[in-house]
Amino acid sequence: MMTETVPVERKKHTLTTLFKKVADHIPISWLTCYDYPTAYLQEKAGIDMILVGDSLGMTILGYEGTLPVTMDAMILHTQAVRRGAPNTFIVGDMPYMSYQPSVETAIRNAGRFMAEASCDAIKLEGGIEMCDRIRGIVQAGIPTIGHIGLTPQSVAALGGFRVQGKGAEQAKRIIDSARAIEEAGAFMILLEMVPDVVCKLITERARNCIIMSLGSGPNAHGQLLIYHDMFGLYPKFKPRMAKVFGNAGEVILKGLTQYVNEVTGHTFPQKENYFTMPEEEYKKLLAII
Ligand code: KIV
């Protein structure tokens, strides 16, 4: 069992330390995470930021997409992540319909993330059309991240999980959205699956906004990956952009198969895997039952 408390190995990241990394040209590392033990390991490894993404609908809950994920589920997972990574900058991902209906809904749900799950920031999907929500949340004092390019909550409208902004017109709309989101007060923008040159243009034009890339190339201030894609833990597909840093899925499957074989073959458990009682006590027990 892991211990409940994590040794404090670094100071907690803040907006100031993240902007300092950008000023020092040190790329920011960002990963998704949904549970306590993984958060513990990510903090130990020195990951700068964690996204408790609504991708948990797919990676953890097994849905086809992210739409069924609720605010309550997001809060529960984010609380677990916070317990595992007390010094990491944690971003709560606003789930479907937690911000789309109105500015007020958006502020209330962003507030729940901050108050109930101790988030450092929230993220929401959408471009120019979501700028009033971003402005409202920022005015409520909550650090806010925009997410454009491929936005999984609108995957039906976008025609599937595909690169966004390959044509000049669409690329211009993404660039315009990035500018509008920055002007609405977001301190960071995530670009998901846009061409590298579009990411480069947005990064070069950003004034006071950190640009992060997910499958959008190296010309951003940092990188985000989905943890389950990095370690072979999502069985349905692996996006082309995701590098596998280790095949944990394969290791776990091998271990599980061995367990089945050892149980059925009577080689598990061994003496060290169970408990006995003193012979005397056993005799007494037999006499009284
Ligand atoms: O939910 C999530 O993990 C995300 C990423 C796909 C960026 O929003």
Short mmCIF file of C-alpha atoms in Angstrom, two decimals, residues 26 28-29 59 97-98 105 136 141 158 175 188 252 256 260 273 278:
data_model
loop_
_atom_site.label_atom_id
_atom_site.label_comp_id
_atom_site.label_asym_id
_atom_site.label_seq_id
_atom_site.Cartn_x
_atom_site.Cartn_y
_atom_site.Cartn_z
CA ILE A 26 11.31 25.58 -20.42
CA ILE A 28 5.57 22.69 -19.55
CA SER A 29 4.63 19.01 -19.09
CA THR A 59 -10.68 5.83 -20.44
CA MET A 97 -23.52 20.97 -20.41
CA SER A 98 -21.79 22.26 -17.28
CA THR A 105 -24.17 27.89 -15.09
CA GLY A 136 -17.56 35.44 -16.66
CA GLY A 141 -11.57 35.05 -10.03
CA LEU A 158 -16.89 18.23 -36.24
CA ILE A 175 -6.37 31.65 -34.94
CA MET A 188 -3.78 29.31 -21.27
CA ILE A 252 -0.86 -5.98 -16.53
CA LEU A 256 -3.46 -11.24 -14.83
CA VAL A 260 -5.44 -17.12 -13.46
CA ASN A 273 0.49 -15.09 0.94
CA PRO A 278 -0.75 -21.24 16.54
#
